[in-house]
PDB file of C-alpha atoms in Angstrom:
ATOM      1  CA  UNK A   1     -11.541  27.682   4.268  1.00  0.00           C
ATOM      2  CA  UNK A   2     -12.807  29.411   1.144  1.00  0.00           C
ATOM      3  CA  UNK A   3      -9.400  30.954   0.751  1.00  0.00           C
ATOM      4  CA  UNK A   4      -7.398  27.694   1.340  1.00  0.00           C
ATOM      5  CA  UNK A   5      -9.912  25.865  -1.181  1.00  0.00           C
ATOM      6  CA  UNK A   6      -9.026  28.663  -4.158  1.00  0.00           C
ATOM      7  CA  UNK A   7      -5.149  28.523  -3.247  1.00  0.00           C
ATOM      8  CA  UNK A   8      -5.326  24.703  -3.795  1.00  0.00           C
ATOM      9  CA  UNK A   9      -7.258  25.140  -6.969  1.00  0.00           C
ATOM     10  CA  UNK A  10      -4.611  27.485  -8.248  1.00  0.00           C
ATOM     11  CA  UNK A  11      -1.653  25.546  -6.988  1.00  0.00           C
ATOM     12  CA  UNK A  12      -3.136  22.119  -8.733  1.00  0.00           C
ATOM     13  CA  UNK A  13      -3.525  23.677 -11.665  1.00  0.00           C
ATOM     14  CA  UNK A  14      -0.084  25.497 -11.774  1.00  0.00           C
ATOM     15  CA  UNK A  15       2.308  23.544  -9.456  1.00  0.00           C
ATOM     16  CA  UNK A  16       0.637  19.924  -9.535  1.00  0.00           C
ATOM     17  CA  UNK A  17       2.232  17.160  -7.550  1.00  0.00           C
ATOM     18  CA  UNK A  18       1.879  14.590 -10.600  1.00  0.00           C
ATOM     19  CA  UNK A  19       4.794  12.162  -9.237  1.00  0.00           C
ATOM     20  CA  UNK A  20       3.435  13.277  -5.263  1.00  0.00           C
ATOM     21  CA  UNK A  21      -0.358  12.576  -5.502  1.00  0.00           C
ATOM     22  CA  UNK A  22       0.275  11.026  -2.106  1.00  0.00           C
ATOM     23  CA  UNK A  23       1.357  14.313  -0.206  1.00  0.00           C
ATOM     24  CA  UNK A  24      -1.268  16.679   1.183  1.00  0.00           C
ATOM     25  CA  UNK A  25      -0.803  20.286  -0.001  1.00  0.00           C
ATOM     26  CA  UNK A  26      -1.682  21.554   3.550  1.00  0.00           C
ATOM     27  CA  UNK A  27      -0.521  20.617   7.029  1.00  0.00           C
ATOM     28  CA  UNK A  28      -1.576  22.095   9.981  1.00  0.00           C
ATOM     29  CA  UNK A  29       0.399  23.028  12.913  1.00  0.00           C
ATOM     30  CA  UNK A  30      -0.279  24.302  16.346  1.00  0.00           C
ATOM     31  CA  UNK A  31       2.107  26.431  18.455  1.00  0.00           C
ATOM     32  CA  UNK A  32       1.708  29.104  21.007  1.00  0.00           C
ATOM     33  CA  UNK A  33      -0.116  31.776  18.553  1.00  0.00           C
ATOM     34  CA  UNK A  34      -2.376  29.005  17.911  1.00  0.00           C
ATOM     35  CA  UNK A  35      -3.357  26.567  14.464  1.00  0.00           C
ATOM     36  CA  UNK A  36      -1.969  27.950  11.149  1.00  0.00           C
ATOM     37  CA  UNK A  37      -2.267  26.476   7.963  1.00  0.00           C
ATOM     38  CA  UNK A  38       1.151  25.400   6.001  1.00  0.00           C
ATOM     39  CA  UNK A  39       0.536  25.161   2.564  1.00  0.00           C
ATOM     40  CA  UNK A  40       3.043  22.288   0.017  1.00  0.00           C
ATOM     41  CA  UNK A  41       3.499  25.145  -2.906  1.00  0.00           C
ATOM     42  CA  UNK A  42       6.396  22.678  -4.950  1.00  0.00           C
ATOM     43  CA  UNK A  43       8.987  20.242  -5.124  1.00  0.00           C
ATOM     44  CA  UNK A  44      12.313  21.982  -4.588  1.00  0.00           C
ATOM     45  CA  UNK A  45      14.141  21.837  -8.120  1.00  0.00           C
ATOM     46  CA  UNK A  46      10.984  24.450  -9.411  1.00  0.00           C
ATOM     47  CA  UNK A  47      11.631  26.602  -7.116  1.00  0.00           C
ATOM     48  CA  UNK A  48      15.322  26.763  -8.444  1.00  0.00           C
ATOM     49  CA  UNK A  49      16.930  29.954  -6.550  1.00  0.00           C
ATOM     50  CA  UNK A  50      15.236  29.792  -3.139  1.00  0.00           C
ATOM     51  CA  UNK A  51      14.876  32.168  -0.787  1.00  0.00           C
ATOM     52  CA  UNK A  52      12.576  32.890   1.832  1.00  0.00           C
ATOM     53  CA  UNK A  53      10.306  35.469  -0.449  1.00  0.00           C
ATOM     54  CA  UNK A  54      10.731  32.978  -3.567  1.00  0.00           C
ATOM     55  CA  UNK A  55       6.989  32.042  -2.944  1.00  0.00           C
ATOM     56  CA  UNK A  56       6.139  35.710  -4.583  1.00  0.00           C
ATOM     57  CA  UNK A  57       7.894  34.916  -7.528  1.00  0.00           C
ATOM     58  CA  UNK A  58       6.108  31.054  -7.665  1.00  0.00           C
ATOM     59  CA  UNK A  59       2.828  32.581  -7.312  1.00  0.00           C
ATOM     60  CA  UNK A  60       3.090  35.481  -9.493  1.00  0.00           C
ATOM     61  CA  UNK A  61       1.694  33.581 -12.299  1.00  0.00           C
ATOM     62  CA  UNK A  62      -1.547  32.411 -10.260  1.00  0.00           C
ATOM     63  CA  UNK A  63      -4.675  34.574  -8.861  1.00  0.00           C
ATOM     64  CA  UNK A  64      -3.603  33.748  -5.453  1.00  0.00           C
ATOM     65  CA  UNK A  65      -3.329  37.080  -3.347  1.00  0.00           C
ATOM     66  CA  UNK A  66      -0.280  36.978  -1.232  1.00  0.00           C
ATOM     67  CA  UNK A  67      -1.758  38.948   1.501  1.00  0.00           C
ATOM     68  CA  UNK A  68      -2.588  35.231   2.204  1.00  0.00           C
ATOM     69  CA  UNK A  69       0.786  34.475   3.420  1.00  0.00           C
ATOM     70  CA  UNK A  70       1.855  36.079   6.618  1.00  0.00           C
ATOM     71  CA  UNK A  71       5.047  34.265   7.122  1.00  0.00           C
ATOM     72  CA  UNK A  72       8.164  33.517   4.880  1.00  0.00           C
ATOM     73  CA  UNK A  73       8.248  30.205   2.388  1.00  0.00           C
ATOM     74  CA  UNK A  74      10.580  27.672   4.151  1.00  0.00           C
ATOM     75  CA  UNK A  75      11.923  23.870   2.616  1.00  0.00           C
ATOM     76  CA  UNK A  76      10.599  20.972   4.184  1.00  0.00           C
ATOM     77  CA  UNK A  77      11.162  17.378   4.311  1.00  0.00           C
ATOM     78  CA  UNK A  78       8.374  14.943   2.256  1.00  0.00           C
ATOM     79  CA  UNK A  79       7.937  11.220   1.708  1.00  0.00           C
ATOM     80  CA  UNK A  80       9.036  10.959  -2.146  1.00  0.00           C
ATOM     81  CA  UNK A  81       7.004   7.845  -2.747  1.00  0.00           C
ATOM     82  CA  UNK A  82       3.993   6.645  -1.264  1.00  0.00           C
ATOM     83  CA  UNK A  83       4.404   4.649   2.473  1.00  0.00           C
ATOM     84  CA  UNK A  84       3.146   1.129   2.150  1.00  0.00           C
ATOM     85  CA  UNK A  85       3.856  -0.112   5.525  1.00  0.00           C
ATOM     86  CA  UNK A  86       2.493   1.398   9.166  1.00  0.00           C
ATOM     87  CA  UNK A  87       5.885   1.566  10.131  1.00  0.00           C
ATOM     88  CA  UNK A  88       6.823   4.430   7.097  1.00  0.00           C
ATOM     89  CA  UNK A  89       3.630   6.228   7.430  1.00  0.00           C
ATOM     90  CA  UNK A  90       4.649   6.537  11.064  1.00  0.00           C
ATOM     91  CA  UNK A  91       8.335   8.126   9.749  1.00  0.00           C
ATOM     92  CA  UNK A  92       6.851  10.201   6.987  1.00  0.00           C
ATOM     93  CA  UNK A  93       3.973  12.061   8.675  1.00  0.00           C
ATOM     94  CA  UNK A  94       6.460  13.535  11.021  1.00  0.00           C
ATOM     95  CA  UNK A  95       7.684  15.426   8.184  1.00  0.00           C
ATOM     96  CA  UNK A  96       4.862  15.928   5.409  1.00  0.00           C
ATOM     97  CA  UNK A  97       0.951  14.298   6.043  1.00  0.00           C
ATOM     98  CA  UNK A  98       0.938  11.920   3.480  1.00  0.00           C
ATOM     99  CA  UNK A  99      -2.017   9.525   2.690  1.00  0.00           C
ATOM    100  CA  UNK A 100      -1.746   5.906   3.766  1.00  0.00           C
ATOM    101  CA  UNK A 101      -3.945   3.133   3.226  1.00  0.00           C
ATOM    102  CA  UNK A 102      -2.472   0.143   5.306  1.00  0.00           C
ATOM    103  CA  UNK A 103      -2.425  -3.292   3.878  1.00  0.00           C
ATOM    104  CA  UNK A 104      -3.265  -5.721   6.703  1.00  0.00           C
ATOM    105  CA  UNK A 105      -1.981  -8.829   5.143  1.00  0.00           C
ATOM    106  CA  UNK A 106       1.238  -7.124   4.147  1.00  0.00           C
ATOM    107  CA  UNK A 107       1.472  -6.082   8.013  1.00  0.00           C
ATOM    108  CA  UNK A 108       1.204  -9.499   9.085  1.00  0.00           C
ATOM    109  CA  UNK A 109       3.723 -11.058   6.753  1.00  0.00           C
ATOM    110  CA  UNK A 110       6.198  -8.579   7.673  1.00  0.00           C
ATOM    111  CA  UNK A 111       5.843  -9.656  11.350  1.00  0.00           C
ATOM    112  CA  UNK A 112       7.332 -12.947  10.092  1.00  0.00           C
ATOM    113  CA  UNK A 113       5.794 -16.240   8.425  1.00  0.00           C
ATOM    114  CA  UNK A 114       3.589 -18.154  10.893  1.00  0.00           C
ATOM    115  CA  UNK A 115       3.382 -21.679   9.760  1.00  0.00           C
ATOM    116  CA  UNK A 116       0.611 -23.960  11.257  1.00  0.00           C
ATOM    117  CA  UNK A 117       0.671 -27.498  11.856  1.00  0.00           C
ATOM    118  CA  UNK A 118      -1.244 -27.870   8.499  1.00  0.00           C
ATOM    119  CA  UNK A 119       1.306 -25.489   6.655  1.00  0.00           C
ATOM    120  CA  UNK A 120       4.351 -27.537   8.126  1.00  0.00           C
ATOM    121  CA  UNK A 121       2.188 -31.072   7.114  1.00  0.00           C
ATOM    122  CA  UNK A 122       1.746 -29.715   3.240  1.00  0.00           C
ATOM    123  CA  UNK A 123       5.520 -28.568   3.334  1.00  0.00           C
ATOM    124  CA  UNK A 124       6.841 -31.969   4.652  1.00  0.00           C
ATOM    125  CA  UNK A 125       4.567 -33.731   1.886  1.00  0.00           C
ATOM    126  CA  UNK A 126       5.974 -31.273  -0.920  1.00  0.00           C
ATOM    127  CA  UNK A 127       9.445 -32.711   0.151  1.00  0.00           C
ATOM    128  CA  UNK A 128       8.607 -36.004   0.244  1.00  0.00           C
ATOM    129  CA  UNK A 129       7.805 -35.608  -3.727  1.00  0.00           C
ATOM    130  CA  UNK A 130      10.937 -34.795  -4.801  1.00  0.00           C
ATOM    131  CA  UNK A 131      12.108 -38.282  -4.013  1.00  0.00           C
ATOM    132  CA  UNK A 132       9.629 -39.322  -6.583  1.00  0.00           C
ATOM    133  CA  UNK A 133      10.644 -36.772  -9.158  1.00  0.00           C
ATOM    134  CA  UNK A 134      11.589 -38.239 -12.698  1.00  0.00           C
ATOM    135  CA  UNK A 135      13.541 -34.860 -14.076  1.00  0.00           C
ATOM    136  CA  UNK A 136      16.000 -33.665 -16.306  1.00  0.00           C
ATOM    137  CA  UNK A 137      16.381 -30.224 -14.114  1.00  0.00           C
ATOM    138  CA  UNK A 138      19.457 -29.772 -11.864  1.00  0.00           C
ATOM    139  CA  UNK A 139      17.156 -29.089  -8.716  1.00  0.00           C
ATOM    140  CA  UNK A 140      14.206 -31.852  -8.558  1.00  0.00           C
ATOM    141  CA  UNK A 141      11.100 -30.425  -6.752  1.00  0.00           C
ATOM    142  CA  UNK A 142       7.930 -31.500  -5.154  1.00  0.00           C
ATOM    143  CA  UNK A 143       4.765 -29.468  -4.841  1.00  0.00           C
ATOM    144  CA  UNK A 144       1.326 -29.654  -2.744  1.00  0.00           C
ATOM    145  CA  UNK A 145      -1.742 -27.897  -3.114  1.00  0.00           C
ATOM    146  CA  UNK A 146      -4.434 -27.113  -0.219  1.00  0.00           C
ATOM    147  CA  UNK A 147      -7.534 -25.389   0.429  1.00  0.00           C
ATOM    148  CA  UNK A 148      -6.067 -23.817   3.573  1.00  0.00           C
ATOM    149  CA  UNK A 149      -9.613 -22.431   4.952  1.00  0.00           C
ATOM    150  CA  UNK A 150     -11.151 -26.515   4.901  1.00  0.00           C
ATOM    151  CA  UNK A 151      -7.639 -27.902   5.706  1.00  0.00           C
ATOM    152  CA  UNK A 152      -8.201 -30.090   3.069  1.00  0.00           C
ATOM    153  CA  UNK A 153      -4.799 -31.245   0.268  1.00  0.00           C
ATOM    154  CA  UNK A 154      -6.632 -31.098  -3.112  1.00  0.00           C
ATOM    155  CA  UNK A 155      -3.096 -31.359  -5.438  1.00  0.00           C
ATOM    156  CA  UNK A 156      -0.391 -33.005  -5.472  1.00  0.00           C
ATOM    157  CA  UNK A 157       2.655 -33.248  -7.749  1.00  0.00           C
ATOM    158  CA  UNK A 158       6.542 -34.031  -8.028  1.00  0.00           C
ATOM    159  CA  UNK A 159       8.863 -32.996 -10.964  1.00  0.00           C
ATOM    160  CA  UNK A 160       8.458 -35.233 -14.168  1.00  0.00           C
ATOM    161  CA  UNK A 161      10.001 -33.572 -16.923  1.00  0.00           C
ATOM    162  CA  UNK A 162      11.899 -36.504 -18.408  1.00  0.00           C
ATOM    163  CA  UNK A 163       8.528 -37.520 -19.600  1.00  0.00           C
ATOM    164  CA  UNK A 164       7.584 -34.211 -21.073  1.00  0.00           C
ATOM    165  CA  UNK A 165       9.814 -30.445 -20.654  1.00  0.00           C
ATOM    166  CA  UNK A 166       6.617 -28.799 -19.195  1.00  0.00           C
ATOM    167  CA  UNK A 167       6.102 -31.188 -16.466  1.00  0.00           C
ATOM    168  CA  UNK A 168       7.284 -29.495 -13.446  1.00  0.00           C
ATOM    169  CA  UNK A 169       6.304 -30.186  -9.935  1.00  0.00           C
ATOM    170  CA  UNK A 170       3.816 -27.081  -9.662  1.00  0.00           C
ATOM    171  CA  UNK A 171       2.518 -27.725 -13.440  1.00  0.00           C
ATOM    172  CA  UNK A 172       1.446 -31.125 -12.302  1.00  0.00           C
ATOM    173  CA  UNK A 173       0.174 -30.191  -9.005  1.00  0.00           C
ATOM    174  CA  UNK A 174      -2.117 -27.414 -10.954  1.00  0.00           C
ATOM    175  CA  UNK A 175      -3.338 -30.603 -13.292  1.00  0.00           C
ATOM    176  CA  UNK A 176      -4.180 -32.421 -10.538  1.00  0.00           C
ATOM    177  CA  UNK A 177      -6.429 -29.853  -8.988  1.00  0.00           C
ATOM    178  CA  UNK A 178      -8.286 -29.901 -12.460  1.00  0.00           C
ATOM    179  CA  UNK A 179     -11.187 -27.152 -11.952  1.00  0.00           C
ATOM    180  CA  UNK A 180     -10.565 -26.555  -8.430  1.00  0.00           C
ATOM    181  CA  UNK A 181      -9.436 -22.890  -7.858  1.00  0.00           C
ATOM    182  CA  UNK A 182      -7.564 -21.151  -4.818  1.00  0.00           C
ATOM    183  CA  UNK A 183      -5.888 -22.473  -1.848  1.00  0.00           C
ATOM    184  CA  UNK A 184      -2.153 -22.597  -1.392  1.00  0.00           C
ATOM    185  CA  UNK A 185       1.154 -23.864  -2.524  1.00  0.00           C
ATOM    186  CA  UNK A 186       3.804 -25.442  -0.849  1.00  0.00           C
ATOM    187  CA  UNK A 187       6.681 -26.045  -2.961  1.00  0.00           C
ATOM    188  CA  UNK A 188      10.565 -27.338  -2.318  1.00  0.00           C
ATOM    189  CA  UNK A 189      12.261 -24.795  -4.073  1.00  0.00           C
ATOM    190  CA  UNK A 190      11.279 -21.645  -5.389  1.00  0.00           C
ATOM    191  CA  UNK A 191       8.830 -21.649  -8.568  1.00  0.00           C
ATOM    192  CA  UNK A 192      10.137 -20.779 -12.003  1.00  0.00           C
ATOM    193  CA  UNK A 193       8.621 -18.349 -14.518  1.00  0.00           C
ATOM    194  CA  UNK A 194       6.109 -20.528 -16.732  1.00  0.00           C
ATOM    195  CA  UNK A 195       5.186 -22.273 -13.006  1.00  0.00           C
ATOM    196  CA  UNK A 196       4.811 -19.222 -11.767  1.00  0.00           C
ATOM    197  CA  UNK A 197       2.321 -17.645 -14.079  1.00  0.00           C
ATOM    198  CA  UNK A 198       0.430 -21.092 -13.967  1.00  0.00           C
ATOM    199  CA  UNK A 199      -0.068 -19.870 -10.300  1.00  0.00           C
ATOM    200  CA  UNK A 200      -1.153 -17.082 -11.128  1.00  0.00           C
ATOM    201  CA  UNK A 201      -4.048 -18.109 -13.862  1.00  0.00           C
ATOM    202  CA  UNK A 202      -5.094 -20.312 -11.251  1.00  0.00           C
ATOM    203  CA  UNK A 203      -6.016 -17.809  -8.940  1.00  0.00           C
ATOM    204  CA  UNK A 204      -3.537 -19.136  -6.136  1.00  0.00           C
ATOM    205  CA  UNK A 205      -3.903 -17.451  -3.032  1.00  0.00           C
ATOM    206  CA  UNK A 206      -0.471 -18.098  -0.956  1.00  0.00           C
ATOM    207  CA  UNK A 207       2.672 -19.803  -2.159  1.00  0.00           C
ATOM    208  CA  UNK A 208       5.263 -20.729   0.395  1.00  0.00           C
ATOM    209  CA  UNK A 209       8.627 -22.586  -0.531  1.00  0.00           C
ATOM    210  CA  UNK A 210      11.720 -23.708   1.383  1.00  0.00           C
ATOM    211  CA  UNK A 211      15.181 -23.691  -0.892  1.00  0.00           C
ATOM    212  CA  UNK A 212      16.010 -20.799  -2.974  1.00  0.00           C
ATOM    213  CA  UNK A 213      17.268 -21.450  -6.558  1.00  0.00           C
ATOM    214  CA  UNK A 214      19.153 -19.136  -9.405  1.00  0.00           C
ATOM    215  CA  UNK A 215      15.939 -18.967 -11.417  1.00  0.00           C
ATOM    216  CA  UNK A 216      13.017 -18.481  -9.049  1.00  0.00           C
ATOM    217  CA  UNK A 217      10.530 -15.974 -10.364  1.00  0.00           C
ATOM    218  CA  UNK A 218       8.772 -15.478  -6.714  1.00  0.00           C
ATOM    219  CA  UNK A 219      11.517 -13.765  -5.339  1.00  0.00           C
ATOM    220  CA  UNK A 220      14.699 -14.787  -6.551  1.00  0.00           C
ATOM    221  CA  UNK A 221      15.542 -13.468 -10.049  1.00  0.00           C
ATOM    222  CA  UNK A 222      12.240 -12.112 -10.313  1.00  0.00           C
ATOM    223  CA  UNK A 223       8.845 -10.933  -7.845  1.00  0.00           C
ATOM    224  CA  UNK A 224       5.956 -11.656 -10.124  1.00  0.00           C
ATOM    225  CA  UNK A 225       4.057 -11.287  -7.126  1.00  0.00           C
ATOM    226  CA  UNK A 226       4.821  -8.024  -6.530  1.00  0.00           C
ATOM    227  CA  UNK A 227       4.026  -6.715 -10.103  1.00  0.00           C
ATOM    228  CA  UNK A 228       1.620  -3.769 -10.240  1.00  0.00           C
ATOM    229  CA  UNK A 229      -0.358  -4.482 -13.159  1.00  0.00           C
ATOM    230  CA  UNK A 230      -1.598  -7.794 -11.995  1.00  0.00           C
ATOM    231  CA  UNK A 231      -5.331  -8.713 -12.058  1.00  0.00           C
ATOM    232  CA  UNK A 232      -4.904 -11.083  -9.167  1.00  0.00           C
ATOM    233  CA  UNK A 233      -2.765 -10.810  -6.360  1.00  0.00           C
ATOM    234  CA  UNK A 234      -1.032 -13.719  -3.859  1.00  0.00           C
ATOM    235  CA  UNK A 235       1.537 -13.646  -1.158  1.00  0.00           C
ATOM    236  CA  UNK A 236       4.528 -15.698  -1.047  1.00  0.00           C
ATOM    237  CA  UNK A 237       6.453 -16.591   1.823  1.00  0.00           C
ATOM    238  CA  UNK A 238      10.344 -18.529   1.981  1.00  0.00           C
ATOM    239  CA  UNK A 239      10.042 -20.985   4.666  1.00  0.00           C
ATOM    240  CA  UNK A 240      13.008 -20.902   6.713  1.00  0.00           C
ATOM    241  CA  UNK A 241      12.373 -23.291   9.622  1.00  0.00           C
ATOM    242  CA  UNK A 242      13.801 -26.726   9.126  1.00  0.00           C
ATOM    243  CA  UNK A 243      11.329 -29.351   7.470  1.00  0.00           C
ATOM    244  CA  UNK A 244      10.432 -32.065   9.547  1.00  0.00           C
ATOM    245  CA  UNK A 245       8.896 -35.105   7.527  1.00  0.00           C
ATOM    246  CA  UNK A 246       5.557 -36.329   8.342  1.00  0.00           C
ATOM    247  CA  UNK A 247       6.844 -39.864   7.462  1.00  0.00           C
ATOM    248  CA  UNK A 248       8.348 -42.737   9.786  1.00  0.00           C
TER     249      UNK A 248
END
């Protein structure tokens, strides 16, 4: 173990995996001869003219004892980026060990949208709001904000850009929530950039929309919710099932 620890320290200093920190440096292989440790030296381009004994040249700049390596070096496949789903992880680990932190919410989303009766009711109400829209936009919209844990409606709105250019359905719905935070949004069309930012700053948890447009900021033109530098995360689901009105 001390020898391997020394080897890893030297490799980290001379051949750091700067863009591949998700890869493990050591892989334990069990065969007829017992267990052996295979060590990831560097990315292939750094090895230039690859040959079975190229590790001797690579390690010559380190204090690693070459006698610690009992076999020839070889090329192997490894994940170029960290796996973000369980399926990706299962595929990657067969080539070379990699770290993985499961996102249970993402895994649930990948199984497909699971709309409850309450979700369907909220989406239907959002569509009903479209008929009340007073908008200068080509695509009129309705929005509903609800507390999904308590199953309570806490905000509702429709496009009113005819009265003010910033009164999009989402903005109106957020305004109606006042100082309440959290919950989920059901929107009849994809959310535009300004509305997406408003939802972000309102610390919304979930956004569901039905009909795509050419200017949506949560899945069409841009995916704001996937930006790596956000200090708040929320999920977005596109509804693919037909909407049934809750009215008569």
